[in-house]
Structures are given as structure tokens and as C-alpha cells.
């Protein structure tokens, strides 16, 4: 998580750690970091963040999931536990640990036409997307596999952009979050 805090700061954002549902009221967007998706999901349920996140996303708040965060956002997970908690917000099917175990971690450039030049990517026990729904835009691929996508204000990456020096992914998310926060503030003032 500390790497995302640094990346957001370097990309021009103002990071705030979210630990409880009330913290969501102060942010214009939320990043769900990598880690162990089952554990993160159980903690979200325990602290009622799952419900709060779904509510804020329904209001339009941008959400960005990296690696385990992508798994938690998916509406379908292959190779997950049957009772694995997840948000189920994106119309994607994700395969967990699709690129192998921890020892199979690697760095690579991914094709990402929206960014004009390939993105540096760090893959650690990374998933990939097996199916995208009709509303999902593919933003990045590696060896023909979908590793970054968006659906409205939802944004997911199978890799860890926070572990590279390239801040374009975080910059794009910060722009989405700022635009939504301005819009939400204007709605409250009217």
C-alpha cells in the first residue's frame, strides 16, 4: 500500500489511507492494492467496507484495483475459493495466479494504445482477464492476454504500476477521481 501512496503523491494526487467506511467520504477515488485477495475480501466484509465501496461506486466514485484488487472487482473469479468475498463490480472473468506463483514474478512492457507507448509492468502472482463484458474497454494486453481494463469509473490492472517509475496509470486515475469529486461537490451545492 505504501507504494501506491508514493505513486499517487508523485503523480500529483493527495493520498489518504482508507480503513473504515467513514474514510470513503473524504476521497474522490479508491485504489484497492495487490496482496492476498481472500484476506483483503474478508477484511472488507469484517469492516463493512464492501457495502460502503459498492454504495460509493454506485454514486460514481472511481475505483482502481491492482492485482488482488482486480480479482476483488471481478464479477467472476476462476480458481478462487467458492465463498471468496469480492465486490463483483466489473463485468469480467479473472483467473487468479494466471502467470504462476511468486517465483514466476516478472517485469515486462505491455501494449497499451491509450497511453501511446507501452507501459512498464510488474507481475507478481498476477491474474489476467479471460472474459470482458460488452461495457468493458480493454486498455492493456500482454502476450495477447487482457491485463488492464476499464468499465465506466472502474479501472483494473493485473500488474503493479506502483512498483515502476511510470506514473501514467496513476495520473489517469487521479484525473478520474478529481473530475468525479468536482462533479459530486457541484451536485451537493445545487
PDB file of C-alpha atoms in Angstrom:
ATOM      1  CA  UNK A   1       0.000   0.000   0.000  1.00  0.00           C
ATOM      2  CA  UNK A   2       2.843   2.406   0.764  1.00  0.00           C
ATOM      3  CA  UNK A   3       3.943   2.118  -2.867  1.00  0.00           C
ATOM      4  CA  UNK A   4       0.523   3.360  -4.047  1.00  0.00           C
ATOM      5  CA  UNK A   5       0.706   6.259  -1.586  1.00  0.00           C
ATOM      6  CA  UNK A   6       4.070   7.265  -3.064  1.00  0.00           C
ATOM      7  CA  UNK A   7       2.861   6.769  -6.656  1.00  0.00           C
ATOM      8  CA  UNK A   8      -0.269   8.880  -6.083  1.00  0.00           C
ATOM      9  CA  UNK A   9       1.811  11.624  -4.499  1.00  0.00           C
ATOM     10  CA  UNK A  10       4.367  11.541  -7.359  1.00  0.00           C
ATOM     11  CA  UNK A  11       1.508  11.659  -9.887  1.00  0.00           C
ATOM     12  CA  UNK A  12       0.178  14.853  -8.302  1.00  0.00           C
ATOM     13  CA  UNK A  13      -2.532  13.419  -6.053  1.00  0.00           C
ATOM     14  CA  UNK A  14      -3.195  13.674  -2.340  1.00  0.00           C
ATOM     15  CA  UNK A  15      -3.346  10.142  -0.909  1.00  0.00           C
ATOM     16  CA  UNK A  16      -5.422   9.222   2.114  1.00  0.00           C
ATOM     17  CA  UNK A  17      -5.485   5.735   3.565  1.00  0.00           C
ATOM     18  CA  UNK A  18      -8.988   4.252   3.792  1.00  0.00           C
ATOM     19  CA  UNK A  19      -9.519   1.810   6.633  1.00  0.00           C
ATOM     20  CA  UNK A  20     -13.154   2.334   7.589  1.00  0.00           C
ATOM     21  CA  UNK A  21     -16.347   3.187   5.672  1.00  0.00           C
ATOM     22  CA  UNK A  22     -16.371   6.754   7.010  1.00  0.00           C
ATOM     23  CA  UNK A  23     -12.966   7.345   5.362  1.00  0.00           C
ATOM     24  CA  UNK A  24     -14.579   6.910   1.926  1.00  0.00           C
ATOM     25  CA  UNK A  25     -16.461  10.199   2.356  1.00  0.00           C
ATOM     26  CA  UNK A  26     -13.153  12.074   2.171  1.00  0.00           C
ATOM     27  CA  UNK A  27     -11.801  10.622  -1.079  1.00  0.00           C
ATOM     28  CA  UNK A  28     -12.520  11.195  -4.746  1.00  0.00           C
ATOM     29  CA  UNK A  29     -11.437   7.677  -5.693  1.00  0.00           C
ATOM     30  CA  UNK A  30     -10.181   4.466  -4.130  1.00  0.00           C
ATOM     31  CA  UNK A  31      -7.305   2.150  -5.007  1.00  0.00           C
ATOM     32  CA  UNK A  32      -7.542  -1.465  -3.877  1.00  0.00           C
ATOM     33  CA  UNK A  33      -3.935  -2.656  -3.840  1.00  0.00           C
ATOM     34  CA  UNK A  34      -2.384  -6.015  -4.529  1.00  0.00           C
ATOM     35  CA  UNK A  35      -1.937  -8.603  -1.825  1.00  0.00           C
ATOM     36  CA  UNK A  36      -3.917 -11.699  -0.973  1.00  0.00           C
ATOM     37  CA  UNK A  37      -7.416 -11.265  -2.419  1.00  0.00           C
ATOM     38  CA  UNK A  38      -9.112 -13.671   0.004  1.00  0.00           C
ATOM     39  CA  UNK A  39      -7.690 -11.879   3.043  1.00  0.00           C
ATOM     40  CA  UNK A  40      -8.458  -8.406   1.680  1.00  0.00           C
ATOM     41  CA  UNK A  41     -12.016  -9.547   0.870  1.00  0.00           C
ATOM     42  CA  UNK A  42     -12.571 -10.943   4.373  1.00  0.00           C
ATOM     43  CA  UNK A  43     -11.299  -7.716   5.936  1.00  0.00           C
ATOM     44  CA  UNK A  44     -13.582  -5.644   3.691  1.00  0.00           C
ATOM     45  CA  UNK A  45     -16.553  -7.685   4.906  1.00  0.00           C
ATOM     46  CA  UNK A  46     -15.443  -7.547   8.560  1.00  0.00           C
ATOM     47  CA  UNK A  47     -15.204  -3.742   8.493  1.00  0.00           C
ATOM     48  CA  UNK A  48     -18.258  -3.301   6.202  1.00  0.00           C
ATOM     49  CA  UNK A  49     -16.096  -1.668   3.547  1.00  0.00           C
ATOM     50  CA  UNK A  50     -17.581  -3.933   0.871  1.00  0.00           C
ATOM     51  CA  UNK A  51     -21.021  -2.383   1.291  1.00  0.00           C
ATOM     52  CA  UNK A  52     -19.633   1.141   1.576  1.00  0.00           C
ATOM     53  CA  UNK A  53     -17.464   0.723  -1.525  1.00  0.00           C
ATOM     54  CA  UNK A  54     -20.397  -0.615  -3.566  1.00  0.00           C
ATOM     55  CA  UNK A  55     -22.514   2.346  -2.461  1.00  0.00           C
ATOM     56  CA  UNK A  56     -19.836   4.912  -3.348  1.00  0.00           C
ATOM     57  CA  UNK A  57     -19.208   3.255  -6.723  1.00  0.00           C
ATOM     58  CA  UNK A  58     -22.972   3.381  -7.400  1.00  0.00           C
ATOM     59  CA  UNK A  59     -22.704   7.128  -6.762  1.00  0.00           C
ATOM     60  CA  UNK A  60     -19.933   7.297  -9.381  1.00  0.00           C
ATOM     61  CA  UNK A  61     -16.751   7.148  -7.303  1.00  0.00           C
ATOM     62  CA  UNK A  62     -13.807   5.851  -9.382  1.00  0.00           C
ATOM     63  CA  UNK A  63     -12.312   2.575  -8.186  1.00  0.00           C
ATOM     64  CA  UNK A  64      -8.929   1.198  -9.251  1.00  0.00           C
ATOM     65  CA  UNK A  65      -7.854  -2.340  -8.408  1.00  0.00           C
ATOM     66  CA  UNK A  66      -4.365  -3.703  -8.970  1.00  0.00           C
ATOM     67  CA  UNK A  67      -3.677  -7.455  -8.973  1.00  0.00           C
ATOM     68  CA  UNK A  68      -5.713  -8.668  -5.968  1.00  0.00           C
ATOM     69  CA  UNK A  69      -7.814  -5.516  -6.347  1.00  0.00           C
ATOM     70  CA  UNK A  70      -8.719  -6.622  -9.876  1.00  0.00           C
ATOM     71  CA  UNK A  71      -9.776 -10.017  -8.528  1.00  0.00           C
ATOM     72  CA  UNK A  72     -11.991  -8.375  -5.897  1.00  0.00           C
ATOM     73  CA  UNK A  73     -13.647  -6.159  -8.512  1.00  0.00           C
ATOM     74  CA  UNK A  74     -14.446  -9.025 -10.916  1.00  0.00           C
ATOM     75  CA  UNK A  75     -17.924 -10.483 -11.114  1.00  0.00           C
ATOM     76  CA  UNK A  76     -16.435 -13.921 -11.819  1.00  0.00           C
ATOM     77  CA  UNK A  77     -13.203 -15.480 -10.490  1.00  0.00           C
ATOM     78  CA  UNK A  78     -11.647 -18.697 -11.797  1.00  0.00           C
ATOM     79  CA  UNK A  79      -9.547 -20.702  -9.325  1.00  0.00           C
ATOM     80  CA  UNK A  80     -10.888 -18.725  -6.372  1.00  0.00           C
ATOM     81  CA  UNK A  81     -12.456 -20.149  -3.251  1.00  0.00           C
ATOM     82  CA  UNK A  82     -16.209 -20.784  -3.636  1.00  0.00           C
ATOM     83  CA  UNK A  83     -17.017 -18.440  -0.741  1.00  0.00           C
ATOM     84  CA  UNK A  84     -14.313 -15.884  -1.541  1.00  0.00           C
ATOM     85  CA  UNK A  85     -15.628 -12.407  -0.729  1.00  0.00           C
ATOM     86  CA  UNK A  86     -15.465  -9.944  -3.603  1.00  0.00           C
ATOM     87  CA  UNK A  87     -17.152  -6.783  -4.772  1.00  0.00           C
ATOM     88  CA  UNK A  88     -18.315  -8.179  -8.127  1.00  0.00           C
ATOM     89  CA  UNK A  89     -18.484  -4.741  -9.737  1.00  0.00           C
ATOM     90  CA  UNK A  90     -16.812  -5.297 -13.130  1.00  0.00           C
ATOM     91  CA  UNK A  91     -18.190  -7.439 -15.923  1.00  0.00           C
ATOM     92  CA  UNK A  92     -15.016  -9.518 -16.220  1.00  0.00           C
ATOM     93  CA  UNK A  93     -13.914 -13.082 -15.523  1.00  0.00           C
ATOM     94  CA  UNK A  94     -10.476 -13.179 -13.902  1.00  0.00           C
ATOM     95  CA  UNK A  95      -8.147 -16.155 -13.472  1.00  0.00           C
ATOM     96  CA  UNK A  96      -6.156 -15.967 -10.225  1.00  0.00           C
ATOM     97  CA  UNK A  97      -2.374 -16.581 -10.269  1.00  0.00           C
ATOM     98  CA  UNK A  98      -2.616 -16.991 -14.044  1.00  0.00           C
ATOM     99  CA  UNK A  99       1.047 -16.201 -14.665  1.00  0.00           C
ATOM    100  CA  UNK A 100       2.312 -18.576 -11.981  1.00  0.00           C
ATOM    101  CA  UNK A 101       3.484 -18.489  -8.398  1.00  0.00           C
ATOM    102  CA  UNK A 102       5.587 -15.903  -6.554  1.00  0.00           C
ATOM    103  CA  UNK A 103       8.833 -17.300  -8.022  1.00  0.00           C
ATOM    104  CA  UNK A 104       7.391 -16.741 -11.523  1.00  0.00           C
ATOM    105  CA  UNK A 105       7.077 -12.968 -10.994  1.00  0.00           C
ATOM    106  CA  UNK A 106       8.450 -10.809 -13.801  1.00  0.00           C
ATOM    107  CA  UNK A 107       8.663  -7.355 -15.348  1.00  0.00           C
ATOM    108  CA  UNK A 108       7.539  -6.644 -18.910  1.00  0.00           C
ATOM    109  CA  UNK A 109       6.232  -3.963 -21.217  1.00  0.00           C
ATOM    110  CA  UNK A 110       2.540  -4.216 -22.010  1.00  0.00           C
ATOM    111  CA  UNK A 111       0.737  -2.960 -25.073  1.00  0.00           C
ATOM    112  CA  UNK A 112      -1.477  -0.051 -24.025  1.00  0.00           C
ATOM    113  CA  UNK A 113      -2.625   2.013 -27.040  1.00  0.00           C
ATOM    114  CA  UNK A 114      -4.443   4.590 -24.879  1.00  0.00           C
ATOM    115  CA  UNK A 115      -1.070   5.506 -23.356  1.00  0.00           C
ATOM    116  CA  UNK A 116       0.638   5.805 -26.789  1.00  0.00           C
ATOM    117  CA  UNK A 117       3.734   3.935 -25.615  1.00  0.00           C
ATOM    118  CA  UNK A 118       3.984   0.561 -23.870  1.00  0.00           C
ATOM    119  CA  UNK A 119       3.691   0.593 -20.077  1.00  0.00           C
ATOM    120  CA  UNK A 120       6.237  -0.904 -17.706  1.00  0.00           C
ATOM    121  CA  UNK A 121       4.525  -3.583 -15.652  1.00  0.00           C
ATOM    122  CA  UNK A 122       5.482  -5.738 -12.665  1.00  0.00           C
ATOM    123  CA  UNK A 123       3.571  -9.030 -12.445  1.00  0.00           C
ATOM    124  CA  UNK A 124       3.531 -10.787  -9.050  1.00  0.00           C
ATOM    125  CA  UNK A 125       1.284 -13.880  -8.824  1.00  0.00           C
ATOM    126  CA  UNK A 126      -0.796 -11.924 -11.287  1.00  0.00           C
ATOM    127  CA  UNK A 127      -4.247 -12.682 -12.649  1.00  0.00           C
ATOM    128  CA  UNK A 128      -5.410 -11.974 -16.161  1.00  0.00           C
ATOM    129  CA  UNK A 129      -8.849 -11.355 -17.631  1.00  0.00           C
ATOM    130  CA  UNK A 130     -10.367 -14.284 -19.532  1.00  0.00           C
ATOM    131  CA  UNK A 131     -13.619 -12.557 -20.489  1.00  0.00           C
ATOM    132  CA  UNK A 132     -14.704  -8.940 -20.784  1.00  0.00           C
ATOM    133  CA  UNK A 133     -18.319  -7.846 -20.932  1.00  0.00           C
ATOM    134  CA  UNK A 134     -19.706  -5.529 -23.623  1.00  0.00           C
ATOM    135  CA  UNK A 135     -19.248  -2.392 -21.465  1.00  0.00           C
ATOM    136  CA  UNK A 136     -15.601  -3.166 -20.660  1.00  0.00           C
ATOM    137  CA  UNK A 137     -12.804  -1.423 -22.557  1.00  0.00           C
ATOM    138  CA  UNK A 138      -9.518  -3.306 -22.891  1.00  0.00           C
ATOM    139  CA  UNK A 139      -6.680  -0.888 -22.067  1.00  0.00           C
ATOM    140  CA  UNK A 140      -3.678  -3.193 -21.978  1.00  0.00           C
ATOM    141  CA  UNK A 141      -2.522  -6.631 -23.065  1.00  0.00           C
ATOM    142  CA  UNK A 142       0.496  -8.847 -22.542  1.00  0.00           C
ATOM    143  CA  UNK A 143       1.126 -11.751 -24.923  1.00  0.00           C
ATOM    144  CA  UNK A 144      -2.495 -11.497 -26.085  1.00  0.00           C
ATOM    145  CA  UNK A 145      -3.948 -11.637 -22.556  1.00  0.00           C
ATOM    146  CA  UNK A 146      -6.012  -8.765 -21.133  1.00  0.00           C
ATOM    147  CA  UNK A 147      -4.144  -7.263 -18.173  1.00  0.00           C
ATOM    148  CA  UNK A 148      -5.764  -3.819 -17.886  1.00  0.00           C
ATOM    149  CA  UNK A 149      -9.341  -2.714 -18.487  1.00  0.00           C
ATOM    150  CA  UNK A 150     -11.975  -0.136 -17.596  1.00  0.00           C
ATOM    151  CA  UNK A 151     -15.730  -0.059 -17.220  1.00  0.00           C
ATOM    152  CA  UNK A 152     -17.116   3.398 -16.606  1.00  0.00           C
ATOM    153  CA  UNK A 153     -15.417   4.683 -13.445  1.00  0.00           C
ATOM    154  CA  UNK A 154     -13.941   1.239 -12.703  1.00  0.00           C
ATOM    155  CA  UNK A 155     -10.321   0.653 -13.621  1.00  0.00           C
ATOM    156  CA  UNK A 156      -8.345  -2.569 -13.074  1.00  0.00           C
ATOM    157  CA  UNK A 157      -4.810  -3.796 -13.744  1.00  0.00           C
ATOM    158  CA  UNK A 158      -3.402  -7.295 -13.267  1.00  0.00           C
ATOM    159  CA  UNK A 159       0.038  -5.826 -12.650  1.00  0.00           C
ATOM    160  CA  UNK A 160       1.570  -3.395 -10.146  1.00  0.00           C
ATOM    161  CA  UNK A 161       2.056   0.038 -11.777  1.00  0.00           C
ATOM    162  CA  UNK A 162       3.049   1.426  -8.382  1.00  0.00           C
ATOM    163  CA  UNK A 163       6.285  -0.606  -8.497  1.00  0.00           C
ATOM    164  CA  UNK A 164       7.575   1.160 -11.617  1.00  0.00           C
ATOM    165  CA  UNK A 165       8.703   4.744 -12.232  1.00  0.00           C
ATOM    166  CA  UNK A 166       5.983   5.253 -14.846  1.00  0.00           C
ATOM    167  CA  UNK A 167       3.137   7.259 -13.277  1.00  0.00           C
ATOM    168  CA  UNK A 168       0.799   7.444 -16.292  1.00  0.00           C
ATOM    169  CA  UNK A 169      -1.641   4.852 -14.890  1.00  0.00           C
ATOM    170  CA  UNK A 170      -1.928   6.673 -11.560  1.00  0.00           C
ATOM    171  CA  UNK A 171      -2.219  10.031 -13.332  1.00  0.00           C
ATOM    172  CA  UNK A 172      -5.176   8.773 -15.352  1.00  0.00           C
ATOM    173  CA  UNK A 173      -6.883   7.500 -12.200  1.00  0.00           C
ATOM    174  CA  UNK A 174      -6.238  10.772 -10.344  1.00  0.00           C
ATOM    175  CA  UNK A 175      -7.828  12.691 -13.232  1.00  0.00           C
ATOM    176  CA  UNK A 176     -10.937  10.478 -13.000  1.00  0.00           C
ATOM    177  CA  UNK A 177     -11.100  10.912  -9.221  1.00  0.00           C
ATOM    178  CA  UNK A 178     -10.717  14.700  -9.379  1.00  0.00           C
ATOM    179  CA  UNK A 179     -13.384  15.021 -12.064  1.00  0.00           C
ATOM    180  CA  UNK A 180     -15.836  12.904 -10.064  1.00  0.00           C
ATOM    181  CA  UNK A 181     -15.137  14.762  -6.819  1.00  0.00           C
ATOM    182  CA  UNK A 182     -15.709  18.142  -8.540  1.00  0.00           C
ATOM    183  CA  UNK A 183     -18.949  16.821 -10.027  1.00  0.00           C
ATOM    184  CA  UNK A 184     -20.098  15.412  -6.657  1.00  0.00           C
ATOM    185  CA  UNK A 185     -19.332  18.730  -4.928  1.00  0.00           C
ATOM    186  CA  UNK A 186     -21.269  20.676  -7.567  1.00  0.00           C
ATOM    187  CA  UNK A 187     -24.259  18.363  -7.112  1.00  0.00           C
ATOM    188  CA  UNK A 188     -24.227  18.975  -3.346  1.00  0.00           C
ATOM    189  CA  UNK A 189     -24.114  22.760  -3.844  1.00  0.00           C
ATOM    190  CA  UNK A 190     -27.154  22.827  -6.148  1.00  0.00           C
TER     191      UNK A 190
END
